XYZ file of C-alpha atoms in Angstrom:
119
model
C 0.000 0.000 0.000
C 1.027 3.581 -0.664
C 1.121 6.109 2.160
C -1.081 9.067 1.304
C -0.759 12.310 3.234
C -3.428 14.985 2.865
C -3.040 18.512 4.225
C -4.338 22.042 3.858
C -7.744 21.766 5.447
C -9.101 24.167 8.020
C -11.954 26.428 8.999
C -13.193 28.996 6.546
C -16.177 31.229 6.043
C -18.692 30.802 3.229
C -17.233 32.277 0.077
C -13.685 31.594 1.179
C -10.947 29.511 -0.396
C -8.687 26.657 0.645
C -6.029 24.660 -1.179
C -5.621 21.014 -0.294
C -2.487 19.000 -0.979
C -1.859 15.280 -1.134
C 1.465 13.548 -1.476
C 2.167 9.903 -2.211
C 5.423 8.095 -1.536
C 5.616 6.274 -4.830
C 8.175 6.384 -7.632
C 5.528 5.602 -10.250
C 3.073 8.287 -9.091
C 2.992 9.710 -12.606
C 1.371 6.520 -13.927
C -1.826 6.878 -11.923
C -5.001 8.841 -12.353
C -5.663 10.579 -9.032
C -8.839 11.774 -7.372
C -10.203 13.635 -4.410
C -13.068 12.274 -2.354
C -14.873 13.660 0.663
C -16.965 12.359 3.530
C -19.398 14.660 5.286
C -20.643 13.915 8.811
C -23.104 11.044 8.761
C -22.683 10.404 5.047
C -20.724 8.053 2.846
C -17.553 8.968 1.012
C -18.217 10.636 -2.339
C -16.173 11.435 -5.427
C -15.185 15.080 -5.860
C -12.670 15.407 -8.701
C -10.359 13.366 -10.904
C -7.227 14.099 -12.907
C -5.521 11.845 -15.418
C -1.969 10.630 -14.922
C -0.426 13.314 -17.129
C -2.858 16.010 -16.063
C -4.451 16.506 -19.470
C -8.007 15.791 -18.395
C -10.123 16.464 -15.328
C -13.681 15.950 -14.242
C -15.752 16.975 -11.253
C -18.890 16.121 -9.419
C -21.597 18.587 -10.388
C -21.790 20.326 -7.012
C -18.193 21.606 -7.243
C -17.898 22.392 -10.962
C -16.732 25.938 -11.506
C -15.591 26.272 -7.891
C -12.957 23.558 -7.410
C -9.870 22.864 -9.518
C -7.790 19.705 -9.334
C -4.170 19.767 -10.454
C -0.996 17.752 -9.975
C 2.775 18.020 -9.964
C 4.312 14.684 -10.885
C 7.795 15.888 -9.970
C 6.602 16.385 -6.401
C 4.328 13.321 -6.332
C 1.523 15.667 -5.381
C -2.075 16.357 -6.277
C -3.925 19.510 -5.270
C -7.488 20.714 -4.878
C -8.085 24.445 -5.087
C -11.462 25.162 -3.523
C -13.078 28.546 -4.101
C -16.422 30.006 -3.124
C -16.803 27.471 -0.340
C -20.199 26.803 1.157
C -21.278 24.906 4.291
C -22.183 21.854 2.184
C -18.458 21.474 1.416
C -17.776 20.654 5.069
C -16.222 17.194 5.103
C -13.031 15.225 5.539
C -11.225 15.244 2.204
C -9.157 12.311 0.967
C -7.075 11.633 -2.097
C -6.472 8.293 -3.764
C -5.350 6.755 -7.005
C -7.953 5.288 -9.330
C -7.883 1.914 -11.011
C -9.211 1.194 -14.490
C -12.746 1.005 -13.107
C -12.260 4.458 -11.566
C -12.527 3.111 -8.055
C -10.022 3.852 -5.258
C -6.873 1.815 -5.525
C -4.981 2.259 -2.256
C -5.702 2.337 1.455
C -7.087 5.645 2.655
C -4.918 8.222 4.378
C -5.983 10.220 7.403
C -7.694 12.881 5.308
C -7.864 16.588 6.025
C -10.839 18.290 7.654
C -12.524 21.189 5.869
C -15.111 23.141 7.826
C -17.101 25.961 6.252
C -19.074 27.994 8.724
C -19.901 31.599 9.468
């Protein structure tokens, strides 16, 4: 299994911005599509955004389109999630993971990073 380390979460007001980071200790990081997921209190984990291995394509769940941007730096083994115009419904623990061919999570989950949006 690959250790995943998420960071960058915190408390922000509605309309604010946060940038999440995820690093993976893996020499072949650049071979994997990567994704962000989130789990809100009392709910299951849901897909948020995906980026292909070379970064040439992305897609998002409808609720974050136009507000969130996923990106990656393969030299740093890192994937990022820029979150703008946050709203309380974005409150969740955010996780990153690689995706297999079926677009399901490939590795064990990391500890995640908590994002709380509240006035």
